[in-house]
Amino acid sequence: MPTLDHGSVPASEQLFARAKAVTPGGVNSPVRAFNAVGGTPRFIREAHGAWLTDVDGNRYADLICSWGPMLLGHAHPEVQAAVQAAVARGTSYGTPTEPEVELAEEIVSRTPVEEVRFVSSGTEATMSAIRLARGFTGREVVIKFAGCYHGHVDALLASAGSGLATFAVPGTPGVPASSTELTVVLPYNDRAAVEAAFAEYGDRVACLITEAAPGNMGVVPPEEGFNGFLAEICRRHGALFISDEVMTGFRATREGAWGLDGKHEGWTPDLMTFGKVMGGGFPAAAFGGRAEIMQRLSPVGPVYQAGTLSGNPIATTAGLATLRLATDEVYTHIANAAETVKAAASQALTQAGVPHVVQNAGTMFSVFFTDAPATDFAGASTTDVAAYAAFFHAMLARGVYLPPSAFEAWFLSSAHDEEAVGTILAALPEAARAAAQASTAVAR
Ligand SMILES: *Cc1c(COP(=O)(O)O)cnc(C)c1O
């Protein structure tokens, strides 16, 4: 089966060496590189259902699911058939197409947005949503939370300035100070900090953007009522509330993270962003919201936004097939599988004496190697990364591919059946013991 002549050096290692010669770090997105856990990333040759197969022929039960998109598992036959039929008709025309309309209708029917515009990545979605919020309000200040990731938008790659409610500083070289000087970065779940920022800048705030249920510092759910509080304070100050559901949309629940709070509490975001699941494994993302706001976009309104491959017929076909197959049963299955894995991970870690906290938002969850719940980035940052790295490698050696970073959600799919879940459960006790040995915690 292996297609490479690799002798004694594993094919993944050979490919990684070649990749590093032609691509920075050998990867096209940093977290794939294993820098946080050490070792060589596995190069995946193919994937079916819950299983990844690497170029050496090793199989892994997948807990990454492409960082969320593969809600139905890999190579789902019906999604594949839809995509193959679409490819046979041509792959891009630069004209409007039917699948775009159908996917937009599907998204509008499942979320509180009235209109959507498609783009090709989550980064583009949040960047465009912020531009639209600024164009709509005629204001410039953007508020975000530390630990929330919204893609690599210059204005959002920002770290808190010194002092409460001061403007941010660039979070990475290459971002000019002028790009973050209108961004305010606050601690997550901190209502007093939000109130202070609005007291200081209220009439200058164009928008507040937040992950609907943060998953990019590991899963740190909003405290009860926090999103509703954000929606209300934005409304009171004439700012737009942007709920970033690129990760949680069509994933945390059928209606995304909004289905966990807003739906019952009776508020809706002004703008939302989507990606990941809605592309069904292809590059597709979207931003949407109230018609009154969306109508400010070109070509009907003055706020410019565009994209050569936006609404690409293959990507929208894959997304549409995925969402149409994502029934209540799919979410129930994933929720049940998640419960089983969470309970077993917690039990194994408890038996090995490893301090840990399991946190979830709908079907998404994370295991923090800490002894106290994480409510913000500072809390999440106390996770024991050495223990996680040992845990990760022990799981990998037993055929389970976890996210190669302690600050990520674990993702399951409707294809995670008894065999896949069984493989994960069987690996946990040894991995927990490996974590215990590597743990930097004093009490064990
Ligand atoms: C993944 C993600 C993004 C960025 O999406 P890309 O497609 O990687 O650009 C934005 N926001 C959130 C919440 C995400 O999880």
Short mmCIF file of N, CA and C and ligand atoms in Angstrom, two decimals, residues 121-123 149-151 211 216 244 246-247 276, ligand 1:
data_model
loop_
_atom_site.label_atom_id
_atom_site.label_comp_id
_atom_site.label_asym_id
_atom_site.label_seq_id
_atom_site.Cartn_x
_atom_site.Cartn_y
_atom_site.Cartn_z
N SER A 121 -12.44 31.98 3.57
CA SER A 121 -11.84 31.54 4.83
C SER A 121 -12.47 32.30 5.99
N GLY A 122 -12.33 31.74 7.17
CA GLY A 122 -12.85 32.39 8.37
C GLY A 122 -12.19 33.74 8.59
N THR A 123 -10.91 33.83 8.26
CA THR A 123 -10.20 35.10 8.39
C THR A 123 -10.88 36.18 7.55
N TYR A 149 -9.71 33.71 19.04
CA TYR A 149 -9.01 33.78 17.75
C TYR A 149 -10.05 34.00 16.67
N HIS A 150 -9.77 34.96 15.81
CA HIS A 150 -10.71 35.25 14.73
C HIS A 150 -10.02 35.18 13.38
N GLY A 151 -9.01 34.32 13.26
CA GLY A 151 -8.22 34.28 12.03
C GLY A 151 -7.10 35.30 12.12
N GLU A 211 -15.77 35.08 20.08
CA GLU A 211 -16.16 33.72 19.72
C GLU A 211 -17.44 33.44 20.52
N ASN A 216 -10.64 28.41 20.83
CA ASN A 216 -9.27 28.58 20.37
C ASN A 216 -8.27 28.83 21.49
N ASP A 244 -18.63 35.39 16.43
CA ASP A 244 -17.82 34.58 15.52
C ASP A 244 -18.15 33.11 15.78
N VAL A 246 -17.30 30.71 13.47
CA VAL A 246 -16.55 29.95 12.47
C VAL A 246 -16.30 28.52 12.97
N MET A 247 -15.97 28.39 14.25
CA MET A 247 -15.74 27.06 14.81
C MET A 247 -17.04 26.40 15.29
N LYS A 276 -15.50 26.59 8.52
CA LYS A 276 -15.33 25.20 8.93
C LYS A 276 -16.48 24.28 8.48
C1 LIG B 1 -10.78 28.79 12.50
C2 LIG B 1 -11.33 30.09 13.01
C3 LIG B 1 -11.21 31.30 12.30
C4 LIG B 1 -10.36 31.43 11.08
O1 LIG B 1 -10.80 30.66 10.02
P1 LIG B 1 -9.75 30.31 8.84
O2 LIG B 1 -10.61 29.62 7.82
O3 LIG B 1 -8.70 29.47 9.44
O4 LIG B 1 -9.22 31.62 8.34
C5 LIG B 1 -11.88 32.41 12.78
N1 LIG B 1 -12.60 32.36 13.90
C6 LIG B 1 -12.72 31.24 14.62
C7 LIG B 1 -13.55 31.23 15.85
C8 LIG B 1 -12.07 30.07 14.21
O5 LIG B 1 -12.15 28.96 14.97
#
